XYZ file of C-alpha atoms in Angstrom:
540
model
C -41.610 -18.103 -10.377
C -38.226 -17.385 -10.612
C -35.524 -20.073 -11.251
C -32.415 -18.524 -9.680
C -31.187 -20.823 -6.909
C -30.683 -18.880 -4.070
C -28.214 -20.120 -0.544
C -30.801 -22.453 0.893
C -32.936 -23.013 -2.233
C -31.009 -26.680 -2.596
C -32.478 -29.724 -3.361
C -32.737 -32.458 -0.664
C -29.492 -34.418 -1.941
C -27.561 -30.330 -1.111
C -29.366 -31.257 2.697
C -27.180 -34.050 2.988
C -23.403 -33.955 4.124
C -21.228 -37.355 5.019
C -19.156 -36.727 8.332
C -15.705 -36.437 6.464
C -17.489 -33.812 4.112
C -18.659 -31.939 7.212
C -15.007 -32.518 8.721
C -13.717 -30.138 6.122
C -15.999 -27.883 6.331
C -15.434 -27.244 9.738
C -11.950 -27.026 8.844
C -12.623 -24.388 6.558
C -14.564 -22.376 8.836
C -12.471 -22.225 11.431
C -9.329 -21.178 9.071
C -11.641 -18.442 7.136
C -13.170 -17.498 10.769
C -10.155 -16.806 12.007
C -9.071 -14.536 8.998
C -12.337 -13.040 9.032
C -12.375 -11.542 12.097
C -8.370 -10.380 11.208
C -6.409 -12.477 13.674
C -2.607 -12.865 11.872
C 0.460 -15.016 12.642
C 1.450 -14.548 16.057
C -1.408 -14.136 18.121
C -2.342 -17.326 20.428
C -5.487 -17.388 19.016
C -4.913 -17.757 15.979
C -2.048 -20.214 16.557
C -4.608 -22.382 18.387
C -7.076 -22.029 15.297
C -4.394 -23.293 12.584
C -3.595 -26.426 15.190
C -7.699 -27.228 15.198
C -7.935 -26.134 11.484
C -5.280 -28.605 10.422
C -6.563 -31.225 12.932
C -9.818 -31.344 11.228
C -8.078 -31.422 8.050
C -6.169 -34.775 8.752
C -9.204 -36.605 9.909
C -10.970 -35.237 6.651
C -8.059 -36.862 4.401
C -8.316 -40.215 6.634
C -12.476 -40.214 6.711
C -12.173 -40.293 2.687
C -11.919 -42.681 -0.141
C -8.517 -41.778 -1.771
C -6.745 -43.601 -4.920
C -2.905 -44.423 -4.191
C -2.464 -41.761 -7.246
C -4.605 -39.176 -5.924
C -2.682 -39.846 -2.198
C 0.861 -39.389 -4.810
C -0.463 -35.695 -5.434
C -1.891 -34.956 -2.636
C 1.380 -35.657 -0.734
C 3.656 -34.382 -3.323
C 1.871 -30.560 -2.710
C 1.965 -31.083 0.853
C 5.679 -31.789 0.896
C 6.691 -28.776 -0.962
C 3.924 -26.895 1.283
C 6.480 -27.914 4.726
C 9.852 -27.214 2.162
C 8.346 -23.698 2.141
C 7.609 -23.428 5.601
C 11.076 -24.802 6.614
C 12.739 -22.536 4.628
C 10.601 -19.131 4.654
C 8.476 -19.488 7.900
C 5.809 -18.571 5.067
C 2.518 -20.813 5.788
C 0.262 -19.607 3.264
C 1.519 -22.302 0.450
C 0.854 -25.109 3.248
C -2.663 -23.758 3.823
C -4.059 -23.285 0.506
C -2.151 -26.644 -0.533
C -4.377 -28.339 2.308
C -7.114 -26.475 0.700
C -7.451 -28.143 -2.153
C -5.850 -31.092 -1.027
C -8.740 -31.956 1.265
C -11.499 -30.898 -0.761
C -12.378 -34.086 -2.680
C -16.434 -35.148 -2.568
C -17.073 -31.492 -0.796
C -19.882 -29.434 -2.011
C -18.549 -26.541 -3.855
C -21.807 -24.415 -2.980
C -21.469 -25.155 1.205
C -17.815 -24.025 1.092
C -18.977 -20.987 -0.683
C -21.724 -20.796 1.334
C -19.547 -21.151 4.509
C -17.741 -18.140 3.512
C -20.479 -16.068 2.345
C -22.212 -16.152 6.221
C -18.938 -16.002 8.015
C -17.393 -12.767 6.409
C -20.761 -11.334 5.482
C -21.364 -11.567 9.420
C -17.625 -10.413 10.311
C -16.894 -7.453 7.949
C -19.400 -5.389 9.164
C -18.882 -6.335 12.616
C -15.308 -5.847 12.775
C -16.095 -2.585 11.074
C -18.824 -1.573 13.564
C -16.790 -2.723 16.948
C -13.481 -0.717 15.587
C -15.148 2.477 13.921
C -17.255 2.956 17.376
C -13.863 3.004 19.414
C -15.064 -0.791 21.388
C -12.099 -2.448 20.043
C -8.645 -0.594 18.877
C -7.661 -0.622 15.291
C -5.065 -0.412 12.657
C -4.549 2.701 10.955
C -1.921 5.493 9.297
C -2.202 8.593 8.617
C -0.780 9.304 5.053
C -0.452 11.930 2.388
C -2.885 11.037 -0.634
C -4.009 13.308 -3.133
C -2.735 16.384 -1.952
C -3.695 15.892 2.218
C -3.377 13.758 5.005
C -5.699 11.710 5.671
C -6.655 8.461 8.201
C -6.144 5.402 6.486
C -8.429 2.874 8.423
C -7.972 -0.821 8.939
C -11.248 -1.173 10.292
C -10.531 -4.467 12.311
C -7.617 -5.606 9.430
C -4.474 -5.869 9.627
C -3.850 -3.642 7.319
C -6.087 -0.605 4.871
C -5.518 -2.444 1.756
C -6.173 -5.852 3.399
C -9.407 -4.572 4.345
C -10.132 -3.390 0.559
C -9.421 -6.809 -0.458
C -11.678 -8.092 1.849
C -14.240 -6.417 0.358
C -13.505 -7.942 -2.666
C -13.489 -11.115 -1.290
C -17.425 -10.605 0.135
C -17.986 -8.985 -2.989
C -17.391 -12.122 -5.159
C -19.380 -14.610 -2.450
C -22.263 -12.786 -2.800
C -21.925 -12.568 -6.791
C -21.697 -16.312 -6.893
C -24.629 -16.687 -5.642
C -26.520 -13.966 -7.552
C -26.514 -15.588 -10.982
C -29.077 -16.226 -13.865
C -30.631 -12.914 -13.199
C -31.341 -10.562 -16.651
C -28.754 -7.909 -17.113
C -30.737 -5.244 -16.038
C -30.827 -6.749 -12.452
C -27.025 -7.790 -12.871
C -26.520 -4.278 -13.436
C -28.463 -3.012 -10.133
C -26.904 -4.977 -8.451
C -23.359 -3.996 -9.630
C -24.108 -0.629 -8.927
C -24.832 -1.709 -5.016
C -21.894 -3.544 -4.669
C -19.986 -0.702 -6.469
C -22.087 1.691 -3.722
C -20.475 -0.140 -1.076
C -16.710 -0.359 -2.717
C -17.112 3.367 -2.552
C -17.820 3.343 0.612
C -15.099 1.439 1.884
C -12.599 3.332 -0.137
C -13.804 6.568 2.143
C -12.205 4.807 4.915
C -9.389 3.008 3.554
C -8.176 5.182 0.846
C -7.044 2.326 -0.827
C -6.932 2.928 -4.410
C -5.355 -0.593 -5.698
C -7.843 -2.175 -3.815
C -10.927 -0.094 -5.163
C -9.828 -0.983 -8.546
C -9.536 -4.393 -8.000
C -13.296 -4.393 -7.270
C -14.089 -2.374 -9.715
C -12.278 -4.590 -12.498
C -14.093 -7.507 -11.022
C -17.327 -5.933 -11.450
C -16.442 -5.136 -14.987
C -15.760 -8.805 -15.272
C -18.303 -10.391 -14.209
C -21.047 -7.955 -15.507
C -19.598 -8.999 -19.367
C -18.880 -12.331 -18.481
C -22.547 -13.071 -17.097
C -25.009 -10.285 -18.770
C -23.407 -9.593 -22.282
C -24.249 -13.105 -24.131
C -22.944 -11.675 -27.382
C -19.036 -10.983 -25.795
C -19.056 -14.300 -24.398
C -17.155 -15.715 -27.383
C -14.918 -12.823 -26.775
C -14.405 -12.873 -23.067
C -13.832 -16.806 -23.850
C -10.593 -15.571 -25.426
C -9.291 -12.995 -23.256
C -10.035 -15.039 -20.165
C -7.037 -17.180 -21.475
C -4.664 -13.919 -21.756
C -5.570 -12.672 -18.289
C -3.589 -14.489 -16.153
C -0.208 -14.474 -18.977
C -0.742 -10.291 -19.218
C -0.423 -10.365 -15.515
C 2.232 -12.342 -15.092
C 4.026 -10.364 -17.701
C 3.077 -7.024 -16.276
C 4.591 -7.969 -12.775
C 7.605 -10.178 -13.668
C 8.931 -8.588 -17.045
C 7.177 -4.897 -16.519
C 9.995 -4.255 -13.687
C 12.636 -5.347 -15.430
C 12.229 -4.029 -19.370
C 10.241 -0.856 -18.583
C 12.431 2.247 -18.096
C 12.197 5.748 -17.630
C 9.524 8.213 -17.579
C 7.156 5.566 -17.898
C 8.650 2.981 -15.000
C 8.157 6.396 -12.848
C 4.795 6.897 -13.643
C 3.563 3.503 -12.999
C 5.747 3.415 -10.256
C 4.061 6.364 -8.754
C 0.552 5.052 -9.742
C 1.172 2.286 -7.673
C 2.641 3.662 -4.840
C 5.902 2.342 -5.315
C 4.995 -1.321 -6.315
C 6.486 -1.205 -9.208
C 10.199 -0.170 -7.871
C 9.816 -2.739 -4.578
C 8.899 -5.510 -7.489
C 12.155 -4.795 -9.465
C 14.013 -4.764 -6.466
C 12.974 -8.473 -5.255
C 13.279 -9.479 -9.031
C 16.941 -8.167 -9.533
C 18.658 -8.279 -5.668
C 17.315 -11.222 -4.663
C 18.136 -14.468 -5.546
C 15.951 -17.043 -7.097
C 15.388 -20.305 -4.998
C 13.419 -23.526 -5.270
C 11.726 -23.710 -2.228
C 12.017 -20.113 -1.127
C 14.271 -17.914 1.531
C 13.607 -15.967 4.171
C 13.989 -12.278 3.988
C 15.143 -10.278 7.191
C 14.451 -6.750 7.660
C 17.615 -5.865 8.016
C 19.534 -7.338 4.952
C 17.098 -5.718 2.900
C 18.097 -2.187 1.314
C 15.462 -0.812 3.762
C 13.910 -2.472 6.163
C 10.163 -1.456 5.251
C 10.648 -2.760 2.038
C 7.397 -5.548 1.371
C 6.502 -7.523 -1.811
C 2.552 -6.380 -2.231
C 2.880 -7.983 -5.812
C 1.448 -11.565 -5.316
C 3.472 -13.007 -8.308
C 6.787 -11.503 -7.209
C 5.988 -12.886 -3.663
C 5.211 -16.504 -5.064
C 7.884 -16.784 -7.339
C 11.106 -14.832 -5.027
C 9.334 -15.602 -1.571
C 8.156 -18.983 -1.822
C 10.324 -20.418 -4.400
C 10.582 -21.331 -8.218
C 8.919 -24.558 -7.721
C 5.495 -23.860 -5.612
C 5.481 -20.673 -8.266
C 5.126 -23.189 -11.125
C 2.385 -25.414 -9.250
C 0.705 -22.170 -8.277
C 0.509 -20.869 -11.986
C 0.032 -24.304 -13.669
C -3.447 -24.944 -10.769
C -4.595 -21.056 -12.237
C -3.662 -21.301 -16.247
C -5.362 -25.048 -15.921
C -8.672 -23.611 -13.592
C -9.215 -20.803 -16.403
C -9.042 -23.150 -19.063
C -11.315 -25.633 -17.286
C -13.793 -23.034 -16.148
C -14.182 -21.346 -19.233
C -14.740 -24.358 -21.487
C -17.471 -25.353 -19.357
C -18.808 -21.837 -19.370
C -18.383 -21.581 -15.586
C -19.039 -17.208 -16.393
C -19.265 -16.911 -12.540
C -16.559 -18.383 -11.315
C -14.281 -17.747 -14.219
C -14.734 -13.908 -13.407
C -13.917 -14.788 -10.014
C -10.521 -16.458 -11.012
C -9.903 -13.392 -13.585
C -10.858 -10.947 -10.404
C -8.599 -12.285 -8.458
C -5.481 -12.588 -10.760
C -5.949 -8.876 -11.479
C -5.756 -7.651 -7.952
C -2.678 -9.867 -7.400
C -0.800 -7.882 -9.611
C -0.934 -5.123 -6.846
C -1.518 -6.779 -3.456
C -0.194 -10.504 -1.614
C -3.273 -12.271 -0.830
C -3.509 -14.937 -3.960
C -0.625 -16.626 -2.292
C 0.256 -15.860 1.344
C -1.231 -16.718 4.553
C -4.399 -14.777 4.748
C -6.520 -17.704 3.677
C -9.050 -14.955 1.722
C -7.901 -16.434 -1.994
C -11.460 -18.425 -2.766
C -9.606 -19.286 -6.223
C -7.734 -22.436 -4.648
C -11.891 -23.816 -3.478
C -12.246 -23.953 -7.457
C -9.415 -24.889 -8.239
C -9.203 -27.952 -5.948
C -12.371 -29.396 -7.687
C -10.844 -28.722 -11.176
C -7.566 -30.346 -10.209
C -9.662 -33.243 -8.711
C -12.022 -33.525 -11.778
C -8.635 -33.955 -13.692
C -7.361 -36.381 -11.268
C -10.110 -38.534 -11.751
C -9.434 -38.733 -15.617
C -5.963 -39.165 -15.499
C -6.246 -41.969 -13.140
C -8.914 -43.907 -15.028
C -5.463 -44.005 -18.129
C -3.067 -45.742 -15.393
C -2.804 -49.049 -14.508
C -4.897 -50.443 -11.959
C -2.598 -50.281 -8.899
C -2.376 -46.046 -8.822
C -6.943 -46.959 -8.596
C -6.349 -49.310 -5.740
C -8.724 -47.062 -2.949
C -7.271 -46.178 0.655
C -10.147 -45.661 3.467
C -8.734 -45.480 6.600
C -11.472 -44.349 8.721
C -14.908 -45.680 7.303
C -16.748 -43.381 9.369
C -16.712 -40.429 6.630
C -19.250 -42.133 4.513
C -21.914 -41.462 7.170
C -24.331 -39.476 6.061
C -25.164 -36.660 8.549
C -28.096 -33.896 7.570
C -26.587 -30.899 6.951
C -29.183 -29.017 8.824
C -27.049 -30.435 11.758
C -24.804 -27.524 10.464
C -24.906 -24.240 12.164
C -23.833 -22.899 8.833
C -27.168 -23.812 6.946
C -29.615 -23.197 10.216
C -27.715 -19.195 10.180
C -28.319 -19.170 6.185
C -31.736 -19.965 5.925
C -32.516 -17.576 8.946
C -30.612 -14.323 6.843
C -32.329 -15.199 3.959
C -35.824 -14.688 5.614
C -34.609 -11.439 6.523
C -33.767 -10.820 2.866
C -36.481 -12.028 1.299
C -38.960 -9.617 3.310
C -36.273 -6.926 2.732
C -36.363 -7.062 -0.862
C -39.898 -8.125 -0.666
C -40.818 -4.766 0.222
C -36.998 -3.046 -0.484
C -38.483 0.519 -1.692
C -40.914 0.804 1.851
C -37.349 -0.216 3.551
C -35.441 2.003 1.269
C -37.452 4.703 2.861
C -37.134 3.451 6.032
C -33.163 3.183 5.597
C -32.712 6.737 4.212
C -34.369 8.187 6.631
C -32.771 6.655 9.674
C -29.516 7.051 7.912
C -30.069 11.269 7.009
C -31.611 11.712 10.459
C -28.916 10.030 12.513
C -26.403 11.936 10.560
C -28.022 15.426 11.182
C -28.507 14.506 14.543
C -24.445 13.297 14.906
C -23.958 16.858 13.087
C -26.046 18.338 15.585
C -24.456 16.898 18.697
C -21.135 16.863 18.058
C -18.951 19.663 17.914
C -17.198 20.462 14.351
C -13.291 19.546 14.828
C -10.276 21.911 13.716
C -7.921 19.827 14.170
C -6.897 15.899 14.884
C -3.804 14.788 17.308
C -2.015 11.643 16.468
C 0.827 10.223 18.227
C 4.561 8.997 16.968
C 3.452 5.941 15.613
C 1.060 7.305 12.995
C 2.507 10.477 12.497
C 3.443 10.597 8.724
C 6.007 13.164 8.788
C 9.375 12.994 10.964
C 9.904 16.370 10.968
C 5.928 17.508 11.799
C 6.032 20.082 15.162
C 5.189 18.153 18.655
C 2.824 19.223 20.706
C 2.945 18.010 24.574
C -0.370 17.291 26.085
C -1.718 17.189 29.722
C -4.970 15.531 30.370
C -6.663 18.460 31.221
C -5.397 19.289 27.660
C -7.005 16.459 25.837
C -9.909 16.391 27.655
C -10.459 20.311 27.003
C -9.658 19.718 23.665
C -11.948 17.083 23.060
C -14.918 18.859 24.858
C -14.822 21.900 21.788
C -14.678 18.617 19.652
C -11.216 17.967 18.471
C -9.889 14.457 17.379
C -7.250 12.920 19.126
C -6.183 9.368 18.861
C -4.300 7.035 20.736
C -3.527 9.766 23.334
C -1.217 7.972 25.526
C 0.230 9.998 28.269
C 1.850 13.339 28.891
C 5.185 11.882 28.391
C 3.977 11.582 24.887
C 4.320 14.306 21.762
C 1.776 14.609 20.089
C 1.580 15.679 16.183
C -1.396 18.317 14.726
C -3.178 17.967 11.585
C -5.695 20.558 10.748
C -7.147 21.623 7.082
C -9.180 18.556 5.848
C -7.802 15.885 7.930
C -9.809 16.574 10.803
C -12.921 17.204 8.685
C -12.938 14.153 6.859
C -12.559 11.624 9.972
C -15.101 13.910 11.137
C -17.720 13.224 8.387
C -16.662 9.661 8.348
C -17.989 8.963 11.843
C -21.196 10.585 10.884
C -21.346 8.646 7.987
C -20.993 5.463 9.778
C -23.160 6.771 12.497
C -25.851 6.509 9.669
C -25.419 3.156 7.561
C -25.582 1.144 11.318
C -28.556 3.113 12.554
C -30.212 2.570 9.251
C -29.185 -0.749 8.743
C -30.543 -1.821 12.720
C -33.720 -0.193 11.571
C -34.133 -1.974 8.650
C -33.043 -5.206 10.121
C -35.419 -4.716 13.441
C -38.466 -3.737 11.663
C -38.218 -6.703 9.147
C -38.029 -8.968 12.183
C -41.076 -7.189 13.977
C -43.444 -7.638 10.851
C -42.175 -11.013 10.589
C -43.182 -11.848 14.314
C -46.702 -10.052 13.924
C -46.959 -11.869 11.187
C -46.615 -15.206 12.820
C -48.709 -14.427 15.719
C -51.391 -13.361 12.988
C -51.896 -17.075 12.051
């Protein structure tokens, strides 16, 4: 029998929760939720999920047992979190500060867990509802390797936030999937790297496909290659300072032909990063940047270490990199391989996009590092005099224990992973099943729809300024769209409209086949596991 410990294979003492434990992870869900299903700052909805989120946080601080030195800390990080909101309108240093602030006693695996069924449930959702036209989406259409092309957001705020998302989902599920041989690591590297292919068909993000890749290269040697363990020991210590280097001192030393390749291989980064570094002054507690004192006004910091150190100020920057140097250290002398490839993962991407740091809540590095910085806490404390031990419970009410199948969380996980288990119980008969839903509802999309020429998009995707317009009617568009041409976000005659033939229109066309055939497969797959599991039942 195998001894891999899967989501709900827990022992009776994982079944049990106390109410403040279960106060913060409520608090959690409903910050990740709100992420995961790609609200951002501005929307009343997701305002009214940061005032519940940080509700639920307060009563989580005040339902536990605190020491007057871990309440010091706790407050000091806080405090710098509001400096940085007062002075940058920047939140995401206050969230991930309250993050690990309120994660003392909390079960790594259920926060893990937490955001393994919520964004395992919402990517493919939000992917589903936007790529099917039910809800609208972000997208642009820009020139990559050699044509235009549809970059989609596919529910996200953004193409590249969607890639990291991925990567996100990508390291939940790998944290689970451990102490498996390295011939099954290696399968199921391959899936994951299936699906990172996939995604990049829609997003075209490059930065963000190698981010997953890396990760996968990661985690593969740290988990699956005992003899470059000693190895990987070492170079997970020169990660994070190589990065740091790359993004700080790259911009700045690196000059010439070489600054303009790199520069082109990452779309720019590299030039926006020197230009934050050198025309932009250096702050303690962060400034605010207005589009219109900038050189130009689209200018963005998608390096996460420029953003923390010139965005959010000199001193959250050195908490920030002090929590990760001390995390990899920690991790990797207790031979944590899983989540120290998760840590690693994540400071590589950062090099190349803003989520380690700013408000999107996705950065699962702070959940470790919050119980490292709490484990080391602990020891520090026991060395000072008794008075920074004297414990603070305000409301006694958190040490009541409350089963955590009361949690909707852990009733949804052990429900998905019946589902799995009969999938991969029987995974080559659904295989079958899959591929041939997924060919036949392709031919059939092939068959049914007409094959496009050309794609219309409107002003505010239209990647070139001087592009021809072209004035529609409605009894254009909908002529148009009866021989099978694309045209998005049509939005009255009043409107020009911008024509993109060659491969644009044939790859957006093949990419709604495509996803015509994953969902139809996937329902199959999913449906048929639930009807053998019901005749089954009514078997016995």
């Amino acid at each position: 029998m195998s001894n891999v410990k899967t989501i709900t294979n827990q022992t009776s003492d994982d079944n049990k929760v106390t109410a403040a434990q279960y106060c913060y992870l409520l608090y959690f869900a409903v910050m990740f939720f709100a992420k995961a299903i790609g609200l951002y700052d501005g929307q009343l909805l997701y305002n009214i999920s940061i005032v519940v989120g940080m509700t639920l946080f307060g009563l989580k601080v005040l339902m536990s047992r605190h020491s007057i030195f871990e309440l010091c800390w706790m407050s000091v990080l806080l405090i710098c979190g509001f400096m940085v909101v007062l002075n940058t309108d920047q939140r995401g240093f206050l969230f991930y500060m309250t993050l690990v602030a309120g994660i003392k006693d909390v079960p790594e695996k259920k926060v893990f867990k937490t955001a393994l069924l919520i964004l395992g449930f919402a990517y493919p959702v939000m992917a589903f509802l936007t790529l099917s036209g039910i809800v609208s989406e972000y997208y642009r259409l820009h020139h990559k390797i050699g044509m235009y092309i549809i970059c989609h957001g596919l529910g996200y705020p953004h193409p590249n936030v969607t890639h990291i998302t991925y990567l996100i989902l990508t390291m939940l599920i790998l944290y689970f999937v451990r102490n498996r041989s390295a011939v099954q690591m290696l399968k199921i590297s391959i899936f994951l790297m299936l699906g990172n292919v996939i995604v990049f068909g829609y997003t075209f993000s490059f930065t963000g496909a190698i981010a997953v890749t890396v990760y996968l290269i990661i985690n593969f040697c740290l988990t699956s290659i005992p003899k470059a363990r000693k190895l990987w020991g070492v170079l997970s210590q020169m990660v994070l300072p190589i990065c740091l280097a790359f993004a700080l001192i790259g911009p700045l030393v690196i000059k010439g032909h070489l600054f303009d390749i790199i520069n082109k291989a990452l779309n720019t980064r590299f030039y926006l990063s020197k230009y934050f570094l050198t025309m932009q002054p250096a702050t303690f507690f962060g400034m605010r940047f207005l589009p219109e004192e900038l050189e130009n006004y689209n200018y963005t910091m998608d390096c996460s270490y420029v953003y923390g150190l010139r965005q959010l100020g000199v001193i959250p920057f050195v908490i920030l990199i002090l929590f990760l140097l001390y995390t990899i250290y920690s991790l990797n002398k207790k031979g944590r391989n899983v989540e120290l490839a998760i840590m690693l993962g994540i400071c590589v991407a950062g090099v190349t996009e803003p989520f380690m740091f700013n408000s999107s809540y996705r950065n699962m590095a702070f959940v470790l590092i919050g119980m490292q910085i709490f484990e080391l806490s602990d020891k520090i404390s026991k060395k000072l005099p008794s008075f920074w031990n004297k414990e603070i419970h305000i409301i006694k009410a958190g040490d009541i224990v409350v089963n955590s199948n009361a949690l909707l969380v852990d009733r949804v996980a052990g429900y998905c992973e019946d589902i799995i288990k009969r999938i991969t119980e029987s995974k080559v008969r659904f295989g079958i099943l899959f591929a041939i839903m997924c060919i036949a509802s392709i031919i059939g999309y092939y068959v049914a729809v007409q094959h496009p020429t050309t794609m219309y998009v409107n002003y505010d995707i239209n990647e070139e300024a001087d592009w021809p317009e072209t004035m529609l009617t409605l009894e254009d568009v909908a002529e148009l769209e009866e021989k099978g041409e694309i045209i998005l976000d049509y939005t009255g005659e009043g409107t020009p409209m911008y024509a993109y033939d060659g491969l644009t229109p044939i790859i957006e066309y093949n990419r709604r086949a495509l996803a015509v055939g994953l969902y139809t497969g996937a329902l199959g797959v999913v449906l048929v596991s639930l009807g053998t599991a019901r005749f089954r039942s009514k078997r016995k």
